[in-house]
PDB file of C-alpha atoms in Angstrom:
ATOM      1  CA  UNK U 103    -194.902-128.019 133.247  1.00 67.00           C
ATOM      2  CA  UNK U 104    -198.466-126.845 133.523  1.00 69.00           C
ATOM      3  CA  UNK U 105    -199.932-129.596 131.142  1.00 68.00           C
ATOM      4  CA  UNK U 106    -197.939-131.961 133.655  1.00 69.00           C
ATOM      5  CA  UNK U 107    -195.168-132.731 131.069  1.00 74.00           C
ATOM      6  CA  UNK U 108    -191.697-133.405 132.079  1.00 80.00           C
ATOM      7  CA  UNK U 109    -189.822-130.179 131.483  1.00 79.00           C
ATOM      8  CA  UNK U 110    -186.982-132.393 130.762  1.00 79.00           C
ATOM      9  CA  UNK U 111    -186.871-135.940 128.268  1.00 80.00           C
ATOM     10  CA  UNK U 112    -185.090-137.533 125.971  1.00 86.00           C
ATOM     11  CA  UNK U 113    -187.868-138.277 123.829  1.00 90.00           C
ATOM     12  CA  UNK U 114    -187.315-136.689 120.667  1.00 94.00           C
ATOM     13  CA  UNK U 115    -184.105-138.268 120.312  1.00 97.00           C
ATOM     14  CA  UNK U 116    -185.229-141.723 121.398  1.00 97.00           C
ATOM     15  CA  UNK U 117    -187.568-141.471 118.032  1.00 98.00           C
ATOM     16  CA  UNK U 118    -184.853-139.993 116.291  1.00 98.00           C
ATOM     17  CA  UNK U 119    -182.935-143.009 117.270  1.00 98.00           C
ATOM     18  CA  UNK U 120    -185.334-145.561 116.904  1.00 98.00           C
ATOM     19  CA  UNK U 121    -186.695-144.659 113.296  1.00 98.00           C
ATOM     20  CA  UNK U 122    -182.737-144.377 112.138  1.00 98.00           C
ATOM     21  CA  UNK U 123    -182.310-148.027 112.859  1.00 98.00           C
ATOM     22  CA  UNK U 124    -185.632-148.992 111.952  1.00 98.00           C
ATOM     23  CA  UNK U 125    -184.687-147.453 108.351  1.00 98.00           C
ATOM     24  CA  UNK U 126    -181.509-149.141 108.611  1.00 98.00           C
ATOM     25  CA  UNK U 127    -183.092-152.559 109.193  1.00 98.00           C
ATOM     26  CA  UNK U 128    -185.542-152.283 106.901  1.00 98.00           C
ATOM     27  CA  UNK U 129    -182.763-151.732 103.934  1.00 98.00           C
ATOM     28  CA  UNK U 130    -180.354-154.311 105.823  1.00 98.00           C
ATOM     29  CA  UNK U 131    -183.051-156.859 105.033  1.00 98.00           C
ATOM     30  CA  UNK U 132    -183.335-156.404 101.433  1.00 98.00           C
ATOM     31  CA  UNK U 133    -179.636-156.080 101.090  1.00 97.00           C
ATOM     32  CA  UNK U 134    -178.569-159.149 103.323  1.00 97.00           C
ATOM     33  CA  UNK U 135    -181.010-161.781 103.114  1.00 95.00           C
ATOM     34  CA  UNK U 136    -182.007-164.292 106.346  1.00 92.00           C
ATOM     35  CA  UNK U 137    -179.025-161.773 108.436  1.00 96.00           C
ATOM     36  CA  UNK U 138    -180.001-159.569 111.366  1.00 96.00           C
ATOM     37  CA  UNK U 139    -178.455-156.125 111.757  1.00 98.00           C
ATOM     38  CA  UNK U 140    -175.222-155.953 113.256  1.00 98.00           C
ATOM     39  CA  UNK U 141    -174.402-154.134 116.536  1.00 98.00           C
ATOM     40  CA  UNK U 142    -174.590-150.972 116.154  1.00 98.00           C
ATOM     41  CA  UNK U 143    -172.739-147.868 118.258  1.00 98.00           C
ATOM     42  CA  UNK U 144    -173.032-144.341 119.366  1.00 98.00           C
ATOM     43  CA  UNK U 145    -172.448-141.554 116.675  1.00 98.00           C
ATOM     44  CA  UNK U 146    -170.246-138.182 116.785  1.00 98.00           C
ATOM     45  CA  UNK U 147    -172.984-136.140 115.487  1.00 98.00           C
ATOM     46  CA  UNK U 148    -175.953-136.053 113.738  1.00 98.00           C
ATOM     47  CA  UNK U 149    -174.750-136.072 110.359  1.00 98.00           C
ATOM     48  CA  UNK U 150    -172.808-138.672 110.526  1.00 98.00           C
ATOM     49  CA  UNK U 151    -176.119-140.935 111.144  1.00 98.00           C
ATOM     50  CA  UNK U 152    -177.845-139.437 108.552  1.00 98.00           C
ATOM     51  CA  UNK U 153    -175.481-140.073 106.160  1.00 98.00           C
ATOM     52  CA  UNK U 154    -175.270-143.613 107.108  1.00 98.00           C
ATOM     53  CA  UNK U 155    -179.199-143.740 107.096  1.00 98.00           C
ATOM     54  CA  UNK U 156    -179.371-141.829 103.911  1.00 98.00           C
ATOM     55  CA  UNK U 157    -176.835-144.415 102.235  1.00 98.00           C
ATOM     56  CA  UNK U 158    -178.920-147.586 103.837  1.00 98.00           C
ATOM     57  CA  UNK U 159    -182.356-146.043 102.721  1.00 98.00           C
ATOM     58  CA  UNK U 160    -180.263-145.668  98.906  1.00 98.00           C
ATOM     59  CA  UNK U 161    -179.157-149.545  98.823  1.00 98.00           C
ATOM     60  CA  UNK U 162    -182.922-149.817  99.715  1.00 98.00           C
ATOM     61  CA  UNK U 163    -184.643-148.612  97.222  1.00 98.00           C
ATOM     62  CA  UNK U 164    -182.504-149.885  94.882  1.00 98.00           C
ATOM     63  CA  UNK U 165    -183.474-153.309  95.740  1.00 97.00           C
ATOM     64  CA  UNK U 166    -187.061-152.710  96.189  1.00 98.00           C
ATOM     65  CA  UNK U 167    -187.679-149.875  93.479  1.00 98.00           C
ATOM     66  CA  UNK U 168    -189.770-147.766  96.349  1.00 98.00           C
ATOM     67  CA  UNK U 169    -188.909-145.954  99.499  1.00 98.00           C
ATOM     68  CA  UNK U 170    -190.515-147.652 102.758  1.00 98.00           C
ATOM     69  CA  UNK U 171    -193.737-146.329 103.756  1.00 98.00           C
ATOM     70  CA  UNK U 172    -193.937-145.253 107.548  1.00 98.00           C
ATOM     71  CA  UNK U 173    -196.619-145.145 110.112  1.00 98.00           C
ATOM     72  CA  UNK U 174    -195.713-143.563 113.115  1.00 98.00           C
ATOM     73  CA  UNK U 175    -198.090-143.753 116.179  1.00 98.00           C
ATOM     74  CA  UNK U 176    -197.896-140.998 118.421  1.00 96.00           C
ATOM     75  CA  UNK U 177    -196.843-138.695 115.804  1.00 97.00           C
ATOM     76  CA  UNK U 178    -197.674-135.729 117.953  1.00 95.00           C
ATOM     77  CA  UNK U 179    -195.239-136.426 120.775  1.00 93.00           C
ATOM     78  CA  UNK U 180    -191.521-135.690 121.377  1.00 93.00           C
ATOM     79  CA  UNK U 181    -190.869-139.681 120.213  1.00 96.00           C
ATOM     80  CA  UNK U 182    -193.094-139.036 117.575  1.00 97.00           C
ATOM     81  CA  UNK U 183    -191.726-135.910 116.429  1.00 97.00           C
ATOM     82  CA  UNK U 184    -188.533-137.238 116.427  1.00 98.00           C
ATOM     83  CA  UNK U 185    -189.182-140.282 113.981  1.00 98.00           C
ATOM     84  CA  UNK U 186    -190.748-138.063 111.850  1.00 98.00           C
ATOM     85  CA  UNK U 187    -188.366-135.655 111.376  1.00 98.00           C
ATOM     86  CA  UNK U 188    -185.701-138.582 110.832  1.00 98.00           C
ATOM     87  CA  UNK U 189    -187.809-139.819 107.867  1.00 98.00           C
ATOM     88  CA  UNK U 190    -187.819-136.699 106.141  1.00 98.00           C
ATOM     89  CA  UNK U 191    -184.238-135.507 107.134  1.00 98.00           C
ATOM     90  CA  UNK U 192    -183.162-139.201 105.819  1.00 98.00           C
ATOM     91  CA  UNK U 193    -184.850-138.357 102.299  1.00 98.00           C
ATOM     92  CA  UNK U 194    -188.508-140.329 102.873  1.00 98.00           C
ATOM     93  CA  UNK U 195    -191.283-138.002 101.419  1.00 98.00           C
ATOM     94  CA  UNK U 196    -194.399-137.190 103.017  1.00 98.00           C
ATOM     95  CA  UNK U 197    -196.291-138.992 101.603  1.00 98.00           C
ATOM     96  CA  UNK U 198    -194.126-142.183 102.348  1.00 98.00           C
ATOM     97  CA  UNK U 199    -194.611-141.427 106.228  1.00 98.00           C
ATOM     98  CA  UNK U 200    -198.244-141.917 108.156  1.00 98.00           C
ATOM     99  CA  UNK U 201    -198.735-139.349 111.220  1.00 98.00           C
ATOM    100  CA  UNK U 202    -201.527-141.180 113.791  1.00 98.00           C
ATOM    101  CA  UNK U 203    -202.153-140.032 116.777  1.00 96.00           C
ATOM    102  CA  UNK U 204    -205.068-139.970 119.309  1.00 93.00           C
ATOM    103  CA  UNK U 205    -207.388-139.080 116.606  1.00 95.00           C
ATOM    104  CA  UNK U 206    -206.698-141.896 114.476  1.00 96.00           C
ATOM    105  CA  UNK U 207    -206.182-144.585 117.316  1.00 94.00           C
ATOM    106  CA  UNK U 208    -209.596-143.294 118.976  1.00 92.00           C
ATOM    107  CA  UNK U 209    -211.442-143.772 115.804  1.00 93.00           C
ATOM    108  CA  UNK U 210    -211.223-147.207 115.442  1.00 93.00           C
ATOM    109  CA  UNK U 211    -209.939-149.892 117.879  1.00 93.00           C
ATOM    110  CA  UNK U 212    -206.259-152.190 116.800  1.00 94.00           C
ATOM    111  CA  UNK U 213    -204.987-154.272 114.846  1.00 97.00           C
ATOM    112  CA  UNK U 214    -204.701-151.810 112.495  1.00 98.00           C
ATOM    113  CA  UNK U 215    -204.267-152.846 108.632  1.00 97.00           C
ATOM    114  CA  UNK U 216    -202.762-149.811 107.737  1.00 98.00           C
ATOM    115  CA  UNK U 217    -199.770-151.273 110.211  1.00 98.00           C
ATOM    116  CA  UNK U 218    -199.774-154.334 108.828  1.00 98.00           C
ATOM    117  CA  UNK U 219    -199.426-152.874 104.821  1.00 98.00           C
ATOM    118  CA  UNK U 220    -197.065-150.204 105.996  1.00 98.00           C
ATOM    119  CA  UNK U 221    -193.133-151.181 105.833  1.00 98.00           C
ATOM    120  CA  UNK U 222    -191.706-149.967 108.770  1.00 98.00           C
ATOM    121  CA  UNK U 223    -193.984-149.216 112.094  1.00 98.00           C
ATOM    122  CA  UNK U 224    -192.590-146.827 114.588  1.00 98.00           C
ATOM    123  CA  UNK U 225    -194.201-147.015 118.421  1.00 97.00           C
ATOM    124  CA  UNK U 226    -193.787-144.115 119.708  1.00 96.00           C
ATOM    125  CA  UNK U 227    -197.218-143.764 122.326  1.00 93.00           C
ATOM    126  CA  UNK U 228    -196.917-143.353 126.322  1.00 85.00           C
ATOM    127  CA  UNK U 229    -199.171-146.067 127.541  1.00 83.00           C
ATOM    128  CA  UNK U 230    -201.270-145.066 130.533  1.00 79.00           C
ATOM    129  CA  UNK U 231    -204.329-147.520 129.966  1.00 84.00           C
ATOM    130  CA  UNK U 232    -205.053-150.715 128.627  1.00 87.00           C
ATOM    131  CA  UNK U 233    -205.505-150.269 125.054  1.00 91.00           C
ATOM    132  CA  UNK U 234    -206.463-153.022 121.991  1.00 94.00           C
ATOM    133  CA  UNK U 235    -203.505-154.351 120.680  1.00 95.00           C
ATOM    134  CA  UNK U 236    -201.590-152.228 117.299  1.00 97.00           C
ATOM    135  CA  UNK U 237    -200.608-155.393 115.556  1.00 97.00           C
ATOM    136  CA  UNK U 238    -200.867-159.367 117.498  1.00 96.00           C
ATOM    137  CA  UNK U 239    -199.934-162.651 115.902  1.00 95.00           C
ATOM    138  CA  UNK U 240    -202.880-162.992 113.477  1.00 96.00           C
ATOM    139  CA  UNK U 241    -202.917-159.603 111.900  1.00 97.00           C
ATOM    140  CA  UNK U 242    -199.154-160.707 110.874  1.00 97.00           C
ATOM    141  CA  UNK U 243    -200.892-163.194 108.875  1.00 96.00           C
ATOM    142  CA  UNK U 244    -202.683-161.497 106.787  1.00 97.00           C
ATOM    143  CA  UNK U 245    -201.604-162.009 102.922  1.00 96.00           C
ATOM    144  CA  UNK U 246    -200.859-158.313 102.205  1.00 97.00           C
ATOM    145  CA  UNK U 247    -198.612-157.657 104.984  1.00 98.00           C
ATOM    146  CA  UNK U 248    -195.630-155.916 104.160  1.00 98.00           C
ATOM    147  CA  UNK U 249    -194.587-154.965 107.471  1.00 98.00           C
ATOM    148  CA  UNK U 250    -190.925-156.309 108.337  1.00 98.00           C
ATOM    149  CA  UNK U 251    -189.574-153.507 110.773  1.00 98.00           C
ATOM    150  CA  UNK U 252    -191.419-152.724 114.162  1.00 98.00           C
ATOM    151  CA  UNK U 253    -189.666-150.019 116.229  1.00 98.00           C
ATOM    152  CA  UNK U 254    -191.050-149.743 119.893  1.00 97.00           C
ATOM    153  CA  UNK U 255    -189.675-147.037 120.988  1.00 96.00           C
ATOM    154  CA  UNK U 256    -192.284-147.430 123.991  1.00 91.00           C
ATOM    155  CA  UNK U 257    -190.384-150.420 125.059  1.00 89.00           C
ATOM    156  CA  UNK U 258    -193.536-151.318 127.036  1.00 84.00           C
ATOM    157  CA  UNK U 259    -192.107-155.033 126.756  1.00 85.00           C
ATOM    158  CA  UNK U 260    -192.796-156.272 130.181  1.00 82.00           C
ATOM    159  CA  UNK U 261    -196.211-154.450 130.689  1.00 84.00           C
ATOM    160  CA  UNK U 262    -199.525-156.653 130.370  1.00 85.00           C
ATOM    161  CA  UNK U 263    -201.347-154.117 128.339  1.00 87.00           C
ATOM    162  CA  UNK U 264    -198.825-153.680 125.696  1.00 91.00           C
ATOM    163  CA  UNK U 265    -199.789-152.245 122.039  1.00 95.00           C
ATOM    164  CA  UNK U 266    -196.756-154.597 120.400  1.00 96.00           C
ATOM    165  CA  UNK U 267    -197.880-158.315 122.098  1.00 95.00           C
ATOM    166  CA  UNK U 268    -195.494-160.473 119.821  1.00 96.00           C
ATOM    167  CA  UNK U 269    -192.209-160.384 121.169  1.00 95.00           C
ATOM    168  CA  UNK U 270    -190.777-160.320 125.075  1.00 92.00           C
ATOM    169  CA  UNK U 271    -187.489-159.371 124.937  1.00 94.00           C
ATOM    170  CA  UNK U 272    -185.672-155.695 124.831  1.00 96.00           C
ATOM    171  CA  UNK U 273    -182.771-155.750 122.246  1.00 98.00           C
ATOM    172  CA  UNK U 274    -179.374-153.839 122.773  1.00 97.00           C
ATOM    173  CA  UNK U 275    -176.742-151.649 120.503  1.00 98.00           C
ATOM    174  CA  UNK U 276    -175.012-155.255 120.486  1.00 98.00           C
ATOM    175  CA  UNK U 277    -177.968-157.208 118.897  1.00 98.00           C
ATOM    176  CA  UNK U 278    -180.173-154.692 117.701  1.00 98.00           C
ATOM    177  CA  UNK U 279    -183.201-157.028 117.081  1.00 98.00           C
ATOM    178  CA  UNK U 280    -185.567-159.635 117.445  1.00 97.00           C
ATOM    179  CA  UNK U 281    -187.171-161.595 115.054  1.00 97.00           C
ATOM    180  CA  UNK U 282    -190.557-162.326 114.847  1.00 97.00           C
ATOM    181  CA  UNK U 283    -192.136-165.635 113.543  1.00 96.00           C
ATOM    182  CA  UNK U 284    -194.117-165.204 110.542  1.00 96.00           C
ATOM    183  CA  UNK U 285    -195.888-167.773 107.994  1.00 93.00           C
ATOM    184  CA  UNK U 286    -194.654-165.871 105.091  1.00 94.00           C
ATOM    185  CA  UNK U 287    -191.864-163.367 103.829  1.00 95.00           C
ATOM    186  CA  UNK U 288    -191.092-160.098 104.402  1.00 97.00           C
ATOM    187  CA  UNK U 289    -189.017-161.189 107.628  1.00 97.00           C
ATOM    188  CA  UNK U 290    -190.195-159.267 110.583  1.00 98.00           C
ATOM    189  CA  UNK U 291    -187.544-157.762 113.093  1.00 98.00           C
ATOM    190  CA  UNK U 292    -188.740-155.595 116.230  1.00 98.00           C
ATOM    191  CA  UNK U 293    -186.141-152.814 117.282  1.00 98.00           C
ATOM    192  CA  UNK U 294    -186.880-152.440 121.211  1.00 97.00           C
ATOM    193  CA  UNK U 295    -183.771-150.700 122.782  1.00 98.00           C
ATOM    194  CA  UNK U 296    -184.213-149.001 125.884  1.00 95.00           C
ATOM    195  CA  UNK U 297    -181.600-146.284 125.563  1.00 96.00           C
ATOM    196  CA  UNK U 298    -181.354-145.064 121.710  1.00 97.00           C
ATOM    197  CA  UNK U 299    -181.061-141.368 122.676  1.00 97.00           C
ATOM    198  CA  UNK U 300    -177.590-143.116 123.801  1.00 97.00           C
ATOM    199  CA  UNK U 301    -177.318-143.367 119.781  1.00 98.00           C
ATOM    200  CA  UNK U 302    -176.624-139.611 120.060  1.00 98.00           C
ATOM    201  CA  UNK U 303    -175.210-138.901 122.932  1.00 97.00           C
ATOM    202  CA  UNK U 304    -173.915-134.815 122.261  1.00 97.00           C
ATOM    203  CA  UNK U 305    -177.579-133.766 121.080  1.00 97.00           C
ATOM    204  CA  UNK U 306    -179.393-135.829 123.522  1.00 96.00           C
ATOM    205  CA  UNK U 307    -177.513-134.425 126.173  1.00 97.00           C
ATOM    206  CA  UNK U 308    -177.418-130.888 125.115  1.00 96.00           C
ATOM    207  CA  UNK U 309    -181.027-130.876 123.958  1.00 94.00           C
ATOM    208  CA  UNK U 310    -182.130-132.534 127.659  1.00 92.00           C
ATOM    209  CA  UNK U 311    -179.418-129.923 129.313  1.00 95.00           C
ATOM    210  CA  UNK U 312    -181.322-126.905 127.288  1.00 94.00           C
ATOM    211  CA  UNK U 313    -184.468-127.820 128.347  1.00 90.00           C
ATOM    212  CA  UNK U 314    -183.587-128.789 132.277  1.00 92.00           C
ATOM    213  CA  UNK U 315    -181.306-125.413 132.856  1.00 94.00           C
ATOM    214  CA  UNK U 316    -184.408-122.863 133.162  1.00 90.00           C
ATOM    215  CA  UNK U 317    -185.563-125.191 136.036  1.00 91.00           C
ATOM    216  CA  UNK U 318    -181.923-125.434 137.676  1.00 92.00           C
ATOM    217  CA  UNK U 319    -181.807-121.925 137.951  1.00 94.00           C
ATOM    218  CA  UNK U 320    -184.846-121.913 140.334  1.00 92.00           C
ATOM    219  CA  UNK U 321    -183.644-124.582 142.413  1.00 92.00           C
ATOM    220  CA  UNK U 322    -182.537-121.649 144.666  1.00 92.00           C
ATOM    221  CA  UNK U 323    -186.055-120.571 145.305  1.00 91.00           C
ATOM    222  CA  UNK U 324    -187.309-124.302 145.074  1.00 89.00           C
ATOM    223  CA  UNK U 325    -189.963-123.410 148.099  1.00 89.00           C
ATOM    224  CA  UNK U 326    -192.019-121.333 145.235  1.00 90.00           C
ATOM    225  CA  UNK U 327    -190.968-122.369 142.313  1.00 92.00           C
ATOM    226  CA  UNK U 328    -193.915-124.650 140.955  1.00 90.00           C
ATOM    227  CA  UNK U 329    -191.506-127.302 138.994  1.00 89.00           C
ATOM    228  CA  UNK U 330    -189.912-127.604 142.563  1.00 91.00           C
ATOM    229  CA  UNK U 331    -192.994-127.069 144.099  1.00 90.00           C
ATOM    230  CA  UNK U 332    -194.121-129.888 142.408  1.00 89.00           C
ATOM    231  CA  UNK U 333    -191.423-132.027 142.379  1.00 89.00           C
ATOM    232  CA  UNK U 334    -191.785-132.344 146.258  1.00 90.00           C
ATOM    233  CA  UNK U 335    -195.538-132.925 146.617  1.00 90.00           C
ATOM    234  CA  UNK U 336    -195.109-136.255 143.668  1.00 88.00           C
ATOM    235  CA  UNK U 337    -192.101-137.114 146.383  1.00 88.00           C
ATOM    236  CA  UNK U 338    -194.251-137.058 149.434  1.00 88.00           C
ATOM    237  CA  UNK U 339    -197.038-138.738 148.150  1.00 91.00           C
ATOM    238  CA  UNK U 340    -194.725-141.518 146.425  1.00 89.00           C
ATOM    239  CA  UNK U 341    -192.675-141.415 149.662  1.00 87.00           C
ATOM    240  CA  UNK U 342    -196.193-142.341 151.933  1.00 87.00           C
ATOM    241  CA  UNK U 343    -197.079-145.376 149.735  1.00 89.00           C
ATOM    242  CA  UNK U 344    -193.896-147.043 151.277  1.00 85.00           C
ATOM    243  CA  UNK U 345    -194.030-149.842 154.153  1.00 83.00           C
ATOM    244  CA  UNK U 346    -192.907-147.875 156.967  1.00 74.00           C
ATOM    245  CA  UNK U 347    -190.052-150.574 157.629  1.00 69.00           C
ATOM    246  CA  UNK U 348    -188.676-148.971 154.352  1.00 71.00           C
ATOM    247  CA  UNK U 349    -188.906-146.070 155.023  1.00 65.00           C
ATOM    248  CA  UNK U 350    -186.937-146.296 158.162  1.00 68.00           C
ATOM    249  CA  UNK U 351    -184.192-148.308 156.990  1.00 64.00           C
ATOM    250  CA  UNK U 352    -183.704-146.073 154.554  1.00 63.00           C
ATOM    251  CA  UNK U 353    -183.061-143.649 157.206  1.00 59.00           C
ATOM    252  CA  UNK U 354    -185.919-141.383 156.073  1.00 59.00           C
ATOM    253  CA  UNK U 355    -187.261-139.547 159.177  1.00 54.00           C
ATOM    254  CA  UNK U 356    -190.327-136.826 158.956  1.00 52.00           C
ATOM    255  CA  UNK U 357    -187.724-134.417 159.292  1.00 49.00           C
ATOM    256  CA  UNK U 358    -185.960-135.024 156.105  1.00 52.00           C
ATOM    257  CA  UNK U 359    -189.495-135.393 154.305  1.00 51.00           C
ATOM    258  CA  UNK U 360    -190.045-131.799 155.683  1.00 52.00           C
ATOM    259  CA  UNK U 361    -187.036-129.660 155.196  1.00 52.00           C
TER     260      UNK U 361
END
């Protein structure tokens, strides 16, 4: 768009995603002791996994005596959004759920104790720059950690500069996490699955379909149309940072990057 947003992600619904199994875990661990979360699968609807969060976040609490406390970084964002508005759709009250964003990440430089004493910590940031890390191995050992669910909905797990430096693998629906070695208890399991809006597959797609159609329509007029417009220039200039041997055995001549 004019900001130079995709007019088109799935982001919302990857936080959506990511904070319903993040809530999940974080009961699962209370519930069933030194056992990771079993595989998981795509829901019907909506409701359906907000009734199973709603039910996990119940058995919870009951175990605990509180509701988790949140912090969601990038709060602002469609991933962000998206956690959020799982939290308090699943029941978790406002107070229960931290919204950073750049203000609060600019202010002062990671680890962050407020990660480290918050139950569940949802990643929801695009990373651009190299940035100080969120949480690393020694913050984890600090005595009032209560931290034991990491969500990364970034999935930044293979990039040198990522916020989340303490595990190196992305999970699946099949084994939805990875646990992290701590000196004490809580447990700590990272969430890091690559595809959650998959998790709900009708409003992902229709929400992604609503927001890609306005564009489709000017694919007609694609030579002034400035999503089009600009959709070709990021081509070209991607296009002419190729080796030229790729380029031609890809059978890309000058005439198809001008037409």
């Amino acid at each position: 768009d004019e900001t130079g947003r995709r007019v088109a992600a799935f982001g919302y619904h990857a936080g959506f995603a990511g904070a319903a199994l993040a809530v999940q875990t974080w009961a699962w661990q209370l519930t069933h002791p030194n056992e990771s979360l079993p595989a998981v699968s795509s829901y019907a609807n909506e409701d359906l996994l907000l009734d199973d969060v709603r039910s996990a976040l119940e058995e919870g609490q009951n175990k605990a005596g509180k509701l988790p406390r949140v912090l969601v970084i990038g709060a602002l964002g469609r991933c962000g959004r998206g956690a959020v508005e799982l939290c308090q759709k699943a029941g978790i009250p406002d107070k229960n759920i931290l919204k950073w964003d750049l203000a609060e990440t600019t202010e002062k430089s990671g680890p962050y104790t407020e990660i480290i004493e918050s139950d569940i910590f949802v990643n929801a940031i695009y990373l651009s720059d190299p940035i100080p890390p969120f949480v690393d191995t020694k913050s984890l050992s600090s005595p009032n950690r209560t931290l034991s669910v990491i969500c990364d909905v970034s999935c930044d797990t293979t990039n040198p500069h990522s916020p989340i430096p303490i595990y190196t693998i992305n999970t699946t629906f099949s084994a939805p996490t990875v646990p992290v070695p701590v000196s004490s208890d809580p447990p700590l399991s990272v969430i890091s699955i690559d595809h959650l809006p998959s998790l709900l597959p009708k409003e992902a797609s229709e929400a992604f379909s609503s927001a890609l159609l306005p564009s489709l329509l000017q694919l007609r007029d694609r030579k002034s149309a400035r999503v089009w417009q600009q959709a070709e220039e990021l081509f070209h200039k991607k296009v002419a940072t190729f080796p030229g041997e790729i380029v031609n055995g890809a059978g890309i001549s000058q005439s198809h990057l001008s037409s």
